[in-house]
Short mmCIF file of C-alpha atoms and ligand atoms in Angstrom, two decimals:
data_model
loop_
_atom_site.label_atom_id
_atom_site.label_comp_id
_atom_site.label_asym_id
_atom_site.label_seq_id
_atom_site.Cartn_x
_atom_site.Cartn_y
_atom_site.Cartn_z
CA UNK A 1 206.45 75.66 122.72
CA UNK A 2 203.20 76.89 121.13
CA UNK A 3 199.80 75.57 122.17
CA UNK A 4 199.64 73.50 118.95
CA UNK A 5 203.29 72.46 118.58
CA UNK A 6 203.56 69.25 116.56
CA UNK A 7 199.92 69.33 115.43
CA UNK A 8 198.84 69.26 111.78
CA UNK A 9 195.68 71.13 110.83
CA UNK A 10 193.68 71.41 107.60
CA UNK A 11 191.69 74.66 107.29
CA UNK A 12 189.05 75.04 104.56
CA UNK A 13 188.17 78.52 103.31
CA UNK A 14 191.61 79.77 104.35
CA UNK A 15 192.14 82.41 101.66
CA UNK A 16 190.59 85.26 103.66
CA UNK A 17 188.37 86.11 106.62
CA UNK A 18 188.02 83.74 109.55
CA UNK A 19 189.83 80.83 107.87
CA UNK A 20 192.92 82.86 106.98
CA UNK A 21 193.09 84.39 110.46
CA UNK A 22 192.66 80.97 112.08
CA UNK A 23 195.40 79.41 109.95
CA UNK A 24 197.75 82.27 110.85
CA UNK A 25 196.95 81.99 114.56
CA UNK A 26 197.41 78.20 114.47
CA UNK A 27 200.74 78.44 112.64
CA UNK A 28 201.83 81.00 115.22
CA UNK A 29 201.05 78.41 117.92
CA UNK A 30 203.30 75.86 116.23
CA UNK A 31 200.85 73.91 114.04
CA UNK A 32 201.67 72.78 110.51
CA UNK A 33 198.77 74.06 108.40
CA UNK A 34 197.30 73.10 105.03
CA UNK A 35 195.29 75.99 103.59
CA UNK A 36 192.41 75.18 101.24
CA UNK A 37 190.17 77.41 99.10
CA UNK A 38 188.85 77.42 95.54
CA UNK A 39 191.07 80.29 94.41
CA UNK A 40 194.85 79.92 94.58
CA UNK A 41 195.97 83.51 95.11
CA UNK A 42 195.06 84.10 98.76
CA UNK A 43 196.16 80.71 100.07
CA UNK A 44 199.50 80.65 98.22
CA UNK A 45 200.30 84.18 99.38
CA UNK A 46 199.40 83.35 102.99
CA UNK A 47 201.30 80.04 102.97
CA UNK A 48 204.36 81.80 101.57
CA UNK A 49 204.13 84.56 104.20
CA UNK A 50 203.82 81.97 106.98
CA UNK A 51 206.82 79.99 105.67
CA UNK A 52 208.90 83.18 105.53
CA UNK A 53 208.02 83.72 109.19
CA UNK A 54 209.44 80.26 109.96
CA UNK A 55 206.17 78.31 110.12
CA UNK A 56 205.12 75.15 108.27
CA UNK A 57 202.37 75.89 105.76
CA UNK A 58 201.11 74.42 102.48
CA UNK A 59 198.35 75.56 100.14
CA UNK A 60 196.11 73.63 97.75
CA UNK A 61 193.07 74.65 95.75
CA UNK A 62 190.01 72.63 96.73
CA UNK A 63 186.27 73.02 96.28
CA UNK A 64 184.74 71.56 99.43
CA UNK A 65 181.53 70.80 97.54
CA UNK A 66 183.43 68.05 95.68
CA UNK A 67 184.34 65.04 97.83
CA UNK A 68 187.11 63.85 95.52
CA UNK A 69 188.84 67.23 95.85
CA UNK A 70 188.58 67.17 99.65
CA UNK A 71 189.92 63.61 99.71
CA UNK A 72 192.84 64.68 97.50
CA UNK A 73 193.58 67.56 99.87
CA UNK A 74 193.73 65.22 102.84
CA UNK A 75 196.12 63.08 100.78
CA UNK A 76 198.27 66.16 100.29
CA UNK A 77 198.28 66.80 104.04
CA UNK A 78 199.57 63.26 104.50
CA UNK A 79 202.33 63.75 101.97
CA UNK A 80 203.38 67.03 103.55
CA UNK A 81 202.92 66.32 107.26
CA UNK A 82 202.46 62.54 107.69
CA UNK A 83 199.14 62.78 109.55
CA UNK A 84 196.10 64.97 110.15
CA UNK A 85 195.36 65.91 113.74
CA UNK A 86 192.55 68.38 113.06
CA UNK A 87 190.32 69.84 110.39
CA UNK A 88 188.45 73.14 110.54
CA UNK A 89 185.47 73.03 108.16
CA UNK A 90 185.17 76.77 107.74
CA UNK A 91 184.50 77.34 104.00
CA UNK A 92 181.14 78.97 103.46
CA UNK A 93 179.11 81.21 101.17
CA UNK A 94 176.18 83.56 101.83
CA UNK A 95 175.13 84.09 98.23
CA UNK A 96 172.64 83.93 96.62
CA UNK A 97 170.86 86.30 99.03
CA UNK A 98 167.17 86.71 98.22
CA UNK A 99 163.65 85.41 98.77
CA UNK A 100 163.10 81.68 98.58
CA UNK A 101 160.15 82.30 96.22
CA UNK A 102 162.42 83.64 93.49
CA UNK A 103 165.64 81.73 94.26
CA UNK A 104 167.49 80.16 91.35
CA UNK A 105 167.23 76.44 92.20
CA UNK A 106 170.74 75.62 90.97
CA UNK A 107 172.42 78.47 92.81
CA UNK A 108 170.43 77.66 95.97
CA UNK A 109 171.44 74.01 95.79
CA UNK A 110 175.08 74.89 95.13
CA UNK A 111 175.24 77.09 98.23
CA UNK A 112 173.88 74.14 100.21
CA UNK A 113 176.54 71.91 98.66
CA UNK A 114 179.25 74.24 99.99
CA UNK A 115 177.76 75.12 103.39
CA UNK A 116 176.37 71.70 104.34
CA UNK A 117 177.73 68.97 102.09
CA UNK A 118 181.17 70.60 102.28
CA UNK A 119 181.19 69.98 106.03
CA UNK A 120 180.19 66.35 105.52
CA UNK A 121 182.94 66.01 102.89
CA UNK A 122 185.57 67.35 105.30
CA UNK A 123 184.49 65.03 108.11
CA UNK A 124 184.10 62.01 105.82
CA UNK A 125 187.60 62.52 104.43
CA UNK A 126 189.38 62.61 107.82
CA UNK A 127 187.29 60.36 110.07
CA UNK A 128 188.61 56.96 108.91
CA UNK A 129 192.17 58.07 109.69
CA UNK A 130 191.22 59.74 112.95
CA UNK A 131 189.40 56.59 114.06
CA UNK A 132 192.44 54.49 113.14
CA UNK A 133 194.83 56.76 115.05
CA UNK A 134 192.40 57.07 117.97
CA UNK A 135 192.71 60.86 118.00
CA UNK A 136 191.56 63.95 116.17
CA UNK A 137 189.66 67.20 116.43
CA UNK A 138 187.00 68.44 114.00
CA UNK A 139 185.56 71.95 114.19
CA UNK A 140 182.66 72.91 111.93
CA UNK A 141 182.08 76.64 111.67
CA UNK A 142 178.40 77.23 112.30
CA UNK A 143 176.31 80.34 112.79
CA UNK A 144 173.56 81.82 114.92
CA UNK A 145 171.58 81.58 111.66
CA UNK A 146 171.22 77.87 112.46
CA UNK A 147 168.70 78.81 115.13
CA UNK A 148 167.15 82.03 113.79
CA UNK A 149 165.45 82.34 110.41
CA UNK A 150 166.64 85.43 108.52
CA UNK A 151 165.03 86.88 105.42
CA UNK A 152 166.87 86.15 102.19
CA UNK A 153 169.15 83.54 103.74
CA UNK A 154 167.02 80.37 103.47
CA UNK A 155 169.82 78.15 102.14
CA UNK A 156 172.30 79.52 104.67
CA UNK A 157 170.05 79.16 107.74
CA UNK A 158 168.95 75.67 106.66
CA UNK A 159 172.50 74.52 105.90
CA UNK A 160 173.87 75.86 109.20
CA UNK A 161 171.00 74.15 111.10
CA UNK A 162 171.79 70.91 109.27
CA UNK A 163 175.50 71.33 110.03
CA UNK A 164 174.70 71.76 113.72
CA UNK A 165 172.90 68.38 113.71
CA UNK A 166 175.64 66.79 111.60
CA UNK A 167 178.15 67.88 114.25
CA UNK A 168 176.08 66.21 116.97
CA UNK A 169 175.76 63.01 114.90
CA UNK A 170 179.52 62.92 114.31
CA UNK A 171 180.13 63.42 118.03
CA UNK A 172 177.71 60.61 118.90
CA UNK A 173 179.40 58.17 116.53
CA UNK A 174 182.99 59.07 117.47
CA UNK A 175 183.06 59.98 121.16
CA UNK A 176 185.07 57.49 123.16
CA UNK A 177 187.47 57.09 120.22
CA UNK A 178 189.68 60.04 121.10
CA UNK A 179 187.89 62.25 118.56
CA UNK A 180 186.38 65.59 119.56
CA UNK A 181 183.82 67.27 117.27
CA UNK A 182 182.59 70.84 117.81
CA UNK A 183 180.73 73.56 116.04
CA UNK A 184 181.76 77.18 116.51
CA UNK A 185 179.21 79.96 116.21
CA UNK A 186 181.41 83.04 115.80
CA UNK A 187 178.86 85.86 116.10
CA UNK A 188 179.07 88.49 113.38
CA UNK A 189 182.64 89.00 112.20
CA UNK A 190 184.20 91.73 110.04
CA UNK A 191 184.91 89.81 106.81
CA UNK A 192 184.09 89.97 103.09
CA UNK A 193 180.98 87.93 103.82
CA UNK A 194 179.63 90.78 105.99
CA UNK A 195 180.42 93.26 103.18
CA UNK A 196 178.29 91.19 100.80
CA UNK A 197 175.53 90.99 103.41
CA UNK A 198 175.62 94.78 103.86
CA UNK A 199 175.47 95.34 100.09
CA UNK A 200 172.32 93.18 99.87
CA UNK A 201 170.32 95.50 102.15
CA UNK A 202 168.17 92.50 103.11
CA UNK A 203 167.39 91.68 106.79
CA UNK A 204 168.60 93.17 110.07
CA UNK A 205 172.19 91.89 109.81
CA UNK A 206 172.73 93.98 106.66
CA UNK A 207 171.74 97.08 108.62
CA UNK A 208 174.50 96.64 111.19
CA UNK A 209 177.39 99.06 111.11
CA UNK A 210 180.60 97.31 110.07
CA UNK A 211 182.25 98.48 113.28
CA UNK A 212 179.79 96.33 115.27
CA UNK A 213 181.29 93.10 113.93
CA UNK A 214 183.96 91.26 115.90
CA UNK A 215 187.53 91.14 114.59
CA UNK A 216 188.62 87.91 112.84
CA UNK A 217 191.11 87.31 115.64
CA UNK A 218 188.22 86.39 118.00
CA UNK A 219 187.08 83.25 116.12
CA UNK A 220 190.72 82.54 115.17
CA UNK A 221 191.74 82.40 118.83
CA UNK A 222 188.62 80.39 119.68
CA UNK A 223 189.53 77.86 116.99
CA UNK A 224 193.05 77.50 118.41
CA UNK A 225 191.55 76.93 121.85
CA UNK A 226 189.13 74.27 120.54
CA UNK A 227 192.10 72.30 119.24
CA UNK A 228 193.68 72.21 122.71
CA UNK A 229 192.86 69.73 125.48
CA UNK A 230 191.44 72.59 127.56
CA UNK A 231 188.33 72.45 125.36
CA UNK A 232 187.83 68.68 125.78
CA UNK A 233 184.94 69.01 128.25
CA UNK A 234 182.90 70.83 125.56
CA UNK A 235 183.19 68.06 122.92
CA UNK A 236 180.00 67.62 120.90
CA UNK A 237 178.77 71.13 121.68
CA UNK A 238 178.16 74.30 119.76
CA UNK A 239 180.47 76.98 121.15
CA UNK A 240 178.96 80.44 120.77
CA UNK A 241 181.20 83.49 120.94
CA UNK A 242 178.13 85.52 121.90
CA UNK A 243 178.20 83.92 125.37
CA UNK A 244 180.22 86.02 127.83
CA UNK A 245 181.13 82.97 129.97
CA UNK A 246 182.50 81.14 126.94
CA UNK A 247 184.45 84.21 125.81
CA UNK A 248 185.97 84.47 129.28
CA UNK A 249 186.87 80.77 129.25
CA UNK A 250 188.60 81.14 125.88
CA UNK A 251 190.35 84.32 127.05
CA UNK A 252 188.67 86.73 124.59
P1 NAP B 301 184.59 84.95 103.68
O1 NAP B 301 185.43 86.08 104.11
O2 NAP B 301 183.65 85.13 102.56
O3 NAP B 301 185.55 83.71 103.37
C1 NAP B 301 185.02 82.49 102.91
C2 NAP B 301 186.14 81.53 102.61
O4 NAP B 301 185.56 80.31 102.13
C3 NAP B 301 187.09 82.03 101.54
O5 NAP B 301 188.41 81.61 101.84
C4 NAP B 301 186.59 81.30 100.29
O6 NAP B 301 187.65 81.19 99.35
C5 NAP B 301 186.18 79.97 100.89
N1 NAP B 301 185.22 79.20 100.09
C6 NAP B 301 184.01 79.58 99.63
N2 NAP B 301 183.45 78.58 98.93
C7 NAP B 301 184.33 77.55 98.96
C8 NAP B 301 184.32 76.24 98.40
N3 NAP B 301 183.29 75.78 97.68
N4 NAP B 301 185.39 75.44 98.63
C9 NAP B 301 186.44 75.89 99.35
N5 NAP B 301 186.50 77.12 99.89
C10 NAP B 301 185.46 77.93 99.69
O7 NAP B 301 183.70 84.39 104.89
P2 NAP B 301 183.94 84.37 106.48
O8 NAP B 301 183.11 85.44 107.04
O9 NAP B 301 185.38 84.29 106.81
O10 NAP B 301 183.21 83.00 106.81
C11 NAP B 301 183.88 81.82 107.22
C12 NAP B 301 182.87 80.91 107.87
O11 NAP B 301 182.30 81.57 109.00
C13 NAP B 301 181.70 80.52 106.98
O12 NAP B 301 181.35 79.18 107.21
C14 NAP B 301 180.59 81.43 107.46
O13 NAP B 301 179.32 80.91 107.20
C15 NAP B 301 180.89 81.50 108.94
N6 NAP B 301 180.31 82.64 109.62
C16 NAP B 301 180.70 83.90 109.33
C17 NAP B 301 180.12 84.96 110.00
C18 NAP B 301 180.52 86.39 109.73
O14 NAP B 301 179.88 87.30 110.32
N7 NAP B 301 181.52 86.66 108.93
C19 NAP B 301 179.14 84.73 110.99
C20 NAP B 301 178.77 83.44 111.26
C21 NAP B 301 179.37 82.39 110.58
P3 NAP B 301 187.39 80.99 97.76
O15 NAP B 301 186.32 81.98 97.39
O16 NAP B 301 188.72 81.24 97.12
O17 NAP B 301 186.97 79.58 97.60
#
């Protein structure tokens, strides 16, 4: 029996990076997973690989910035699995990177639609069902950028700060109904996003050596843990993988 046997999980931004690693880790622990991303290639390849390994996995293209698409994806999870036990709102973008003073207003707003509104869309799509079933887990992937302004990342820092508050609001409204809501701050992680940050040359994060970033398996294992009852006492909180005590608790 895996830690997530019998559970059904929707993971946004599952085509690569943290989302793909989390979906793989969750499937390995017995969860049925629905992988979402805008592009089909990565999620269909991963779902097929997971099925070949004997796991239950489906893939569907979905832009989290569009509520109707997120709602349709939750419908697909129902068709495939019968219910949704958890959603990981992980999809995110760092671009456009650059000064607020010269930001393209449409591109800036679109990034906010993905990083902030996308999290609302994910929660809004699953909460009615979770409230009706009296159970569910929601994890919103946050960032230390929610608490520290960084040059060139105004939309990202602002959206992650807003997501942190949105997580707390969702917890307040749904605690006592069997629903646990968390945000996970993963630290810096070796993904494509960090490659794009490095290429920008803007701010201290871009100066970090790639080897300094944590492997994707760290947040993936943390996300598995958050879906288990062992994490229940931390409901409503932001879990930071920079904290040694929290890492020890998770077993990292
Ligand atoms: P990544 O490697 O760039 O992957 C991002 C994922 O999000 C991809 O699967 C991408 O697939 C998907 N995505 C982007 N826009 C989307 C949209 N509109 N709708 C649906 N899916 C979308 O990034 P990552 O590093 O794994 O980041 C994952 C999360 O961790 C993000 O929320 C990020 O802010 C957060 N985070 C990362 C770090 C880090 O150091 N890497 C640190 C702190 C927080 P498509 O392009 O196919 O849509």
